[in-house]
Structures are given as C-alpha cells and as structure tokens.
C-alpha cells in the first residue's frame, strides 16, 4: 500500500519538531521558518485531500495500514471518511494560523515551536487514526504540550492555578476515556484495536447491555470532560484565559473536538442501547453549557474569559446535536465542530493580538479600538457576529441544523437552547463589541499599531475566509458528512425513525404538482 | 420564465459591490459610492426589464438551487417572483436607489463614506434576499443579515457612545423577536415537513387543520419575528433609538424597507395564520399605532417624531394584516415607503442645512431658505396625514374600509383616532420647523441642500403624490384574491367612494387634526401642550417609560440570573469542587505523612503489625 497523504499531513509536523531539536536556539528566523513550513505544507496537503475526497462514497479514503503488534491487533491505521475529513482540514488550517500567530512568543522560542509542532502532529494524528490505540496516544501527544505551554508561556496572575486545574481535569477525563476504551477492547472480544474492524464486529455481535451500560458512561463523561461538558467545564475558560494565543487556538479550536469526535466515532455506534438511555440526560446537561455558561459569559470582565466561556457554551450545541441521535442533529454537530474550530482559533488569535499590543484584556480598560485597529477590529466584529450565529458564517449553518435535528426529539430543550443561541449570545457579544471596539478611543490606545502587511493578516484572514466559505457553501461539508453519519445513525438507532405528521412522500407529491 | 438569470443578478449585485468596496476601494470615497449606487440603480433597471418581459403575474414564479439537504431537512436557495415580491423589488431598488444617490450628497463630508456605502450595499443585498426568498430558512438567513446591517449602520458613528448603545439595543431587541420566529419556523417545519412557501401553502390549502392544536401558537411565534423587525409593541423600543444612525439610513432602513419586512413576511405567509392568531395580531398592531402616535405628539427631535410616526404607520399595516387584509397592508406599505422616505430625506436636508440641528424648536422660517425641501416636505406631510388625493389617503382609507368590512368597530375607532393624531403631530412639526420666524442663528443661516440631495426628494415626492391611484392596490389585490379586476385611472381615483362612511371618518379626522395643530402651533414660540396636559404630556415625552420599565424588570432580571450563575460558577463549581479535590488530596497526603516519621522503631512496629495481619489472614482460615 502506498503512503497515504494523511501520513504526510501528520508526520511532517512531528518530523519538523524532531528537526528543530537540532537547530541552535538563537537561529530564531530558521526556527520560525521551519515551523511555518511544517504547518503550511500539511495545510496545502489537507486542502488537496479535501478536494480529492470522493463525495457520496461510504467508507474510508486515503487509507494506510501498517501492522504493529499483531498479537494485540494493534496497527498504524489512518484514513478519513466524511466525519473526519473536515476536521483534519480544519485542524491543519488552524495549526498554520497558530504557527503564524506565534510571533507573540518572545522567550524560549525553540522550545515553544517544538511543543507547538508536537501538538499539531498529535492533533492531526488523533483525528486521522482509525486505530483506538493510536487514536488515544496521539491525543495524549497533543495534550501534554498544552499543559507545558500554559505553564511556561502563560499569562496572568492565575497562570499556575489555571495550569493546575486544566491538567487535573483533562488528565481525569483522558483517564476515564482510556478506561472505557480498554474495557471496550476487552469486552468486545474482537481482539482488535482497529476501529473499522471493531465497528463491523460489534455490528454483528452487539455488546451485552450491562457492558454497554458500564462502558458508555465512562466514555461519555471521559470524553465529556475533555470537551468541557457542564458541570466539568470550569477548567476551560480559565485555562484559555491563561494560555498563550497559539495554544488556546489549537486547543479550543481543534484538540477539544477530540472528545466529541470520539463520542460520534466510537461511543454512539458501538453502544447504541446505552446511548439511547443516556441521551435524555445529555440533552439537559447541554443546557448547562448553553444557558448557564452563557450567563456566566455575560458577567466576564476579561475578554479571554468571555471568549473562553462562549466557547464552552458553543460546545452545548454540539452535545445537543449528538443527543438528538438523528441524521440532521449529528450532521449539524459535525458542522458546528468544524465551524467552531475556525471561530475559536480566530477569536483567541485576535485577543492574543490585542493583549500583545495593549498588555491587558480587561474589558473596562479597552474601548474604541475599531479606530486605531481597523483590520483587527473589523475581524473581531465579524468573529463576534459569527459567534452569535449570524448567517454567512459556518457556525450558523451548524447551529441551525442542530436545532432542526433536536426539535423533533427535544422540543423543550431546543426552545431553551434557542434562547441561549439567539439572545444570550447576542447580549454578551454585542456588549463586548460596544465596550471594546465602539465608543471613544482612550488617549493611550490612539496610537496602537494595526496588523499591517500580508504576513500579519494572513492567519486571521485565512480563518475568516474558511468560516465564510463553509457558511456560504455548507454542502461542501454536508455532502461529505451525510453518508457516513447516515451509517452511524443507523447503527445508533436500531429502530427506524417515526414518520412525521405529513409523510415525506406526500410532500414530494405536492412539490411535483406545483408549477415551477 | 424569461430572463431567469436577471433576478439572481439583481440580488447579487449589491453583495458584489460590498465585497469590492471592502476589499479594494475602502480608501477611495467617490469610487466606492459610485460602485454602490450603480449596483442598486442597475438593480432597479433590471427589475423593470424583468417585469416588462414576464409581466406581474407569470405562471412560473420560482427559480431555485439546492443549498442544504440533510435527510428530510431540505433548504433551497430560491427566488420567488410574484407580484408581491416584484413590487417590493421595485420599492427596495427604486426608493433605495433614490436614497443611495441622496447619501452621496449627505455623507460627502464624512471620512468613512466608503464604509457607509459598503454597509448600505450589504443592507440592500439582505433586504432583496428577504423579499425574494421562497422558503422560511432562507428568509430567516436574510432576516438576520438585515438585522446585522441595520446594527452596523445604526452604529456607523461608533465613537459616539449613544450610537454604540442604540446599535446594541436594536440588535438584541430584534434577536428577541427572532427567537420566536425561528421557533415558529421549527414548529411549522416539524408539523408540515417543508420550508418552502409554495409547498406549505399547498399543504395548508388541502388540509387547513394541518397545524392542529399548534396553529395559533405557531402563528404567533412567526409573528414574533415581525414584532421585532417591524417594531411592534412590546418590542417597539429600539426604533426611536435607531435614529442615531445617519439620516439616509433612517430613511432607507428604519422607514421604507427593513421595518416593513415584518409586514411583508406576514403577507407572504398569511396562509399559516388562523383566526385567533390574526385577532391578536390586529390588536397588537392597533395598539402600537395608537401608542406611537401619542408619543410622537410630544417629541421635539425631528427624526424622533418621524420615527414614532413610522411605528404608528407600521402598526396600521400590522393591524390591516390582522384584519385579514393583506392588500390594504401592502398598499399602505408601498405608499408609506414613498412618503416616509421623502419625509426622512427632507428632515435630513434640514439637519444638513442647519449643521446637525435636530430640535424643531430651534428651527423655523425655512420656507424661503430651503424651497425644494419645504415644498417636498409639505407634500410628504399631506400624504402621511391622508389628505386626498395624495397616496396616503388611498392606502389609509383602504385600511379603514377593511376594519369596517370585518365589523371590528373598536379597531376602526382606533384607526380614525390615530389618523387625527397623525395629522396633528405632522402639522405641529411642519408649523414649528418650517413656518414662522427663524428661532436660532443656525436657522437664520440655513441653506438649501445640493442638487444630488434635492433631486431624489423631487422623485419621491412625485410618487408620494400619485402613488394612490396608479394601480398598486390592484396589483396586490390580484396577488391575494386572484381576481383579475383591473380598474382604470379614474376608477381608482374615486375608489374610496365605495366606502363612504370610512371616507367621511377619515377626512373628518384629518380636518380635526389639522385645525387643532393650526390653533396650537401656528404662532407658538414654545410648546403649549405640556402646560395643558400635565403628567400626560410628560409621559408621552418620556415614551410612557417603556425603556425604564424594561430596564428595571427584564434586563435586570436577566442580569441577575447571570450574576447568580457567575457566582455559583466561581464559588461552588470552581471553589468547592476543585477545592474539595485539592483539599482532599492535600489532607490524604498530610495523613500519610504521619506514618512516614523516619523513626526506625515505628517502621519496625508497622512492619511487624503488617506481618501479623498477613499471617492472621493466611493462617486464620
């Protein structure tokens, strides 16, 4: 089998990280150039892969499998289907943007870039792996640098506390998920870590109900903690508030989606019965994210804490989509995962810029920044609008699809979630805009330097354009996602869906009868 | 359908203009404005070409592409081109075009003129999107885009704190309405299984009870959207503050087009509403009309008077929809677009001529200084007051007739009362601001605006005068009732005589209002009403304290919940839970430390105890 493009995508950053070890620490330009190249090329490759992806084809593409420990059924196995092709693309774009934004790091640059590349390789590997062992191991590769980066290059008074908390939470979450995955391996009896094989095997020999009931909560809460599911969310805003911008971009944007991806890829299709019984609870828990954390975000006085909380709130929409367990809801969830990746990276990148220029993110200290920082201000305004679900940006498509999916199953929860999406989100976002960008410019900020030149603008422009492209043409993603989600939903719902009040065929008849 | 590509071009031209201005010509003011103006004017011409080729009522009215298709969620990107949307297309591009041209003069001094025109084109795109949508989801998308372009334009002078606040308020209030709107859309989709207007109408026609017990609720939820956009009570509070935006914006968005979107949406989806829902809609409309007219009587800012008048007229339109009269509603929407845009642009001309003075009591004697503005403003005032044969007379009369036709005498009385109030406050504004002697130095040195501003005034004035009898009502009538009865010009001219009682009441109201305004304000140096009305006058001036009430109740309650969550998060979730984990670990560590004394005898003792324990278990059995 030839080497898959995916191996290059995830291998290049790791190789470059190893290469950087050999470069002397005072060759700063070289270090930066290597880091940029080692994220830029994978991004191009990811775009190529995305455009070559055959739509409508069920199953994995760009696969590569190298057996490793055959007695355990372990192998290096990568591949993408509709579910993760968009995530890999998003991860690669965000990684390049994060590398671009890393010019804010002024100390111990060599170590920073090594960790950044290591994290990038881990993230892309986690999303590309089709082997449970590598899937998990790559995630840990990415997670450990996160803690180090916050601890060493973090900012703010509460840096150490934030590092402590994020390490504690994420380690516990990862540990629970690991327990669940090992239990799954043992209980399945398939003697393989290979996800496609495991899925096929468990499709034919479903797990016993009691095993499912034991393993599913481990995965739900293990992965859930990694995604800041309420009430295990308090690490997120604090951690992102203290993290350097590139770390926050990569973690909040991409790495955090690992837990969600794991739930969709592993937990839902392999343990359908347990999933059915837990989804009601998940639907209510997600309101904790959407409403409760949304309200918390309204009260934040620090821009990064606000963005962090808003990011936690957005996770609620993804959980709501998952909880609906139908094609529309889960497709919407995948859309929000991708859209939010771009958005979180964009907002953290922008707040990093503002922090670097002003030295503060206290909202009361800022104001009128749209005048001196035209490009950054306008981009932040658009990001805030994307954050409160404005059409045109990819987030809207994802969120509205989630609502359509969830409406059929949980009308009450959907109603409350809508309040969070349309009202609470608008309140905190417009307040932030009013206090940061609008109003008179304080004397001390009137001479701030805007991002000028292509180089400085590229990371923000790239993320913004990605949001717009998928917002205008969501079918670029949905056409790829739908066939695979259909398969997963079929496994997760052994019983067929109930027909609506008006049968679909009836509507089609009516439609054809209409003059066109 | 002939020339199928044309509507797509009309729709996307303004978006293209926005993109080009934002990306390339942000530094060049003239070029940017010309790009934006030509996009909308081209849209107007192409609309005329399209209508000429296809007629108003062509057989095939839809053209669409699939935008999003996931399972049974199917959303097209489609255009619906019937008389209703074509007429709106002409209003948006025609009235919009006039306002674009006017803005070229009005904003000429502003450094950010390029940004202004980029936003204006974005708005035009969004508004055209609403008008042409053939399904609910697409309409919601453009609905939101209109909301955001209004947000951007209200906050155009964002360095002014009041502008920033007003923009925020408008956005959030609109979002409250959209919350209901999207819920309504979800409900309709859940029950009927489609988003397409044509399909929904077909389902509702074959089975009027398809919405079952949710019919009223679904209707009212959809109406929430209109309540936000068209600023109906209780979400009316944002419109007056929106006057912080530049005056052309007030004319285009907050008078002629965007605020009418709610009414348009109601007419587009009228088949969904059952009798109960319509009843509620009618009363909310009537109440808003009365409330806003009362507030307008005691405002002193020329733009705020017009803003409350807009609210009041929107109330009329919503009331007409609620009275099952989409034709009068759309008729009034159209004529209102002409004369209200005219009045706002006239006000803008006055503000421009007086160097940003907006208080009518600091104006006066503008007749000689600003003749074109003066004469066009009086035409607009006459049209708004409903003086025959101006356009407002015909459309308002059709609403009165509709109320009578439905035997709803309460709303009929309200409508007539509002007509009297309208005449009163408009002539108050007119007498104080335009007649008499100049009250201030600025008014003495007022100057007429340049041609680029007065020509759009003249164009709009023509339609404000003749709009009532050139077949607009007939077009809508054919759309909603499918009877192809076309009237000659003379018949239309005399149409109001079919309902003589409504005609008489309407004319009576105008005469009373006019006489009252004449007596009170013809020679007044200050406003005599506060002394005569006392607390009522203060309440009117302070907008019946709605802002304060909302501030004290809803906003404070919502903030209170947020504070509780924040404190809970800080002290319970973060403090107690993390504290427990940390404290617990800490405590265990301390406890275990007690065993690690470093004392050999202690270790020996523990070791011996351990051996004894193991032996006990091993041998004890």
Short mmCIF file of C-alpha atoms in Angstrom, two decimals, chain A residues 158 161 164-165 168-169 231 233-234 238 292 295-296 298-300 309 327-328 331 335 368 370-371 374 381 385 388-391 396-397 400-401 403-404 407-408 414-415 418-419 421-424 426-427 430-431 433-434 437-441 471-475 478 482 501-502 504 507 510-511 514-516, chain B residues 15 26-27 59-62 67-74 76 112 115 137 140-141 144-145 148 151-152 155 158-159 161 164-165 168 171-172 175-176 178-179 182-183 185-187 189-196 198-199 202-203 206 210 555 558-559 561-563 565-566 568-570 573-574 578 581-582:
data_model
loop_
_atom_site.label_atom_id
_atom_site.label_comp_id
_atom_site.label_asym_id
_atom_site.label_seq_id
_atom_site.Cartn_x
_atom_site.Cartn_y
_atom_site.Cartn_z
CA UNK A 158 -3.74 32.90 37.88
CA UNK A 161 -3.79 27.78 39.18
CA UNK A 164 -3.09 23.04 37.73
CA UNK A 165 -6.78 22.93 37.04
CA UNK A 168 -6.18 17.88 36.68
CA UNK A 169 -9.39 17.93 34.69
CA UNK A 231 -20.57 20.77 35.10
CA UNK A 233 -16.31 22.99 32.37
CA UNK A 234 -14.57 25.32 34.77
CA UNK A 238 -9.64 29.74 33.00
CA UNK A 292 -25.64 28.57 32.41
CA UNK A 295 -24.93 33.65 31.55
CA UNK A 296 -21.54 33.26 33.13
CA UNK A 298 -22.28 37.73 30.27
CA UNK A 299 -20.58 38.61 33.53
CA UNK A 300 -16.95 38.28 32.49
CA UNK A 309 -16.88 30.81 28.30
CA UNK A 327 -29.11 12.37 10.90
CA UNK A 328 -29.84 16.09 10.95
CA UNK A 331 -24.60 16.27 10.88
CA UNK A 335 -20.69 21.16 11.20
CA UNK A 368 -12.89 52.42 20.77
CA UNK A 370 -12.09 49.94 15.96
CA UNK A 371 -10.46 53.28 15.17
CA UNK A 374 -9.10 48.79 11.83
CA UNK A 381 -16.52 42.29 15.00
CA UNK A 385 -21.10 38.11 14.86
CA UNK A 388 -23.72 34.84 17.95
CA UNK A 389 -24.84 32.79 14.99
CA UNK A 390 -25.02 35.21 12.12
CA UNK A 391 -25.81 33.63 8.76
CA UNK A 396 -24.99 29.48 11.71
CA UNK A 397 -25.42 26.53 9.38
CA UNK A 400 -29.48 25.86 12.84
CA UNK A 401 -29.08 22.29 11.60
CA UNK A 403 -31.85 22.91 16.09
CA UNK A 404 -33.75 21.30 13.25
CA UNK A 407 -36.51 19.95 17.58
CA UNK A 408 -38.09 16.61 16.69
CA UNK A 414 -34.37 23.14 21.85
CA UNK A 415 -36.53 26.10 22.83
CA UNK A 418 -32.51 28.79 21.12
CA UNK A 419 -32.75 31.39 23.83
CA UNK A 421 -28.13 30.95 20.92
CA UNK A 422 -30.13 33.97 19.83
CA UNK A 423 -30.45 36.10 22.94
CA UNK A 424 -27.74 35.35 25.49
CA UNK A 426 -26.18 38.33 21.25
CA UNK A 427 -26.16 40.06 24.63
CA UNK A 430 -22.71 42.98 21.46
CA UNK A 431 -21.78 44.16 24.94
CA UNK A 433 -18.20 44.91 20.94
CA UNK A 434 -19.70 48.00 22.49
CA UNK A 437 -14.50 48.31 19.75
CA UNK A 438 -17.09 51.07 19.95
CA UNK A 439 -17.12 54.24 21.95
CA UNK A 440 -14.46 56.95 22.15
CA UNK A 441 -10.81 55.89 21.95
CA UNK A 471 -21.05 29.39 5.69
CA UNK A 472 -21.97 30.19 2.11
CA UNK A 473 -21.49 26.70 0.71
CA UNK A 474 -22.27 24.28 3.53
CA UNK A 475 -22.90 21.50 1.04
CA UNK A 478 -22.64 18.21 4.32
CA UNK A 482 -24.19 12.90 5.41
CA UNK A 501 -47.33 14.12 10.70
CA UNK A 502 -47.19 14.58 6.96
CA UNK A 504 -42.38 12.72 3.21
CA UNK A 507 -44.74 16.41 0.37
CA UNK A 510 -47.20 18.12 -3.63
CA UNK A 511 -43.92 19.58 -4.71
CA UNK A 514 -46.59 22.66 -8.04
CA UNK A 515 -45.83 24.79 -11.07
CA UNK A 516 -42.15 25.51 -11.21
CA UNK B 15 -23.23 41.93 -2.45
CA UNK B 26 -12.08 51.39 1.03
CA UNK B 27 -9.67 54.30 0.67
CA UNK B 59 -47.12 31.33 -14.35
CA UNK B 60 -43.76 30.13 -13.15
CA UNK B 61 -42.66 32.15 -10.21
CA UNK B 62 -39.83 30.16 -8.71
CA UNK B 67 -28.41 24.91 -0.73
CA UNK B 68 -28.54 22.41 2.06
CA UNK B 69 -30.01 18.94 2.05
CA UNK B 70 -29.68 16.67 5.06
CA UNK B 71 -32.23 13.91 5.39
CA UNK B 72 -35.66 15.50 5.44
CA UNK B 73 -34.25 18.95 6.05
CA UNK B 74 -34.22 20.41 2.61
CA UNK B 76 -33.26 25.67 -1.24
CA UNK B 112 -15.78 56.87 6.34
CA UNK B 115 -17.56 52.09 4.72
CA UNK B 137 -34.89 29.23 6.23
CA UNK B 140 -34.53 33.79 8.21
CA UNK B 141 -30.97 33.99 6.93
CA UNK B 144 -30.64 38.09 10.33
CA UNK B 145 -28.42 39.74 7.75
CA UNK B 148 -26.83 42.98 11.32
CA UNK B 151 -26.78 47.16 13.55
CA UNK B 152 -23.73 48.27 11.59
CA UNK B 155 -23.60 52.19 14.97
CA UNK B 158 -19.47 54.14 16.64
CA UNK B 159 -17.28 56.57 18.53
CA UNK B 161 -21.45 56.17 22.89
CA UNK B 164 -23.00 52.20 20.02
CA UNK B 165 -25.72 51.72 22.62
CA UNK B 168 -26.69 47.13 20.54
CA UNK B 171 -29.74 44.12 17.63
CA UNK B 172 -30.79 42.49 20.89
CA UNK B 175 -32.97 38.96 18.38
CA UNK B 176 -35.79 38.61 20.89
CA UNK B 178 -36.10 36.24 16.02
CA UNK B 179 -36.13 33.81 18.91
CA UNK B 182 -37.09 30.61 14.50
CA UNK B 183 -39.16 28.62 16.98
CA UNK B 185 -40.21 28.06 11.73
CA UNK B 186 -39.09 24.92 13.56
CA UNK B 187 -42.65 24.23 14.60
CA UNK B 189 -41.32 22.52 9.64
CA UNK B 190 -41.85 19.86 12.30
CA UNK B 191 -45.57 19.70 11.63
CA UNK B 192 -45.75 20.25 7.90
CA UNK B 193 -42.38 18.88 6.86
CA UNK B 194 -41.33 21.62 4.49
CA UNK B 195 -39.88 25.09 4.49
CA UNK B 196 -40.92 26.13 1.01
CA UNK B 198 -45.36 27.18 -2.10
CA UNK B 199 -45.40 23.70 -0.61
CA UNK B 202 -50.43 23.82 -0.86
CA UNK B 203 -50.43 21.70 2.31
CA UNK B 206 -55.55 20.91 1.04
CA UNK B 210 -52.67 20.56 9.28
CA UNK B 555 -32.89 43.40 31.77
CA UNK B 558 -31.63 38.57 33.15
CA UNK B 559 -28.52 40.18 34.57
CA UNK B 561 -29.63 35.32 36.69
CA UNK B 562 -26.28 35.84 35.02
CA UNK B 563 -24.77 37.10 38.27
CA UNK B 565 -24.61 31.76 37.59
CA UNK B 566 -21.33 33.60 37.71
CA UNK B 568 -22.19 29.81 41.51
CA UNK B 569 -19.52 29.05 38.96
CA UNK B 570 -16.86 30.90 40.87
CA UNK B 573 -18.18 24.69 40.81
CA UNK B 574 -14.72 26.11 40.83
CA UNK B 578 -11.88 21.86 42.85
CA UNK B 581 -10.38 17.57 45.20
CA UNK B 582 -7.38 19.63 46.06
#
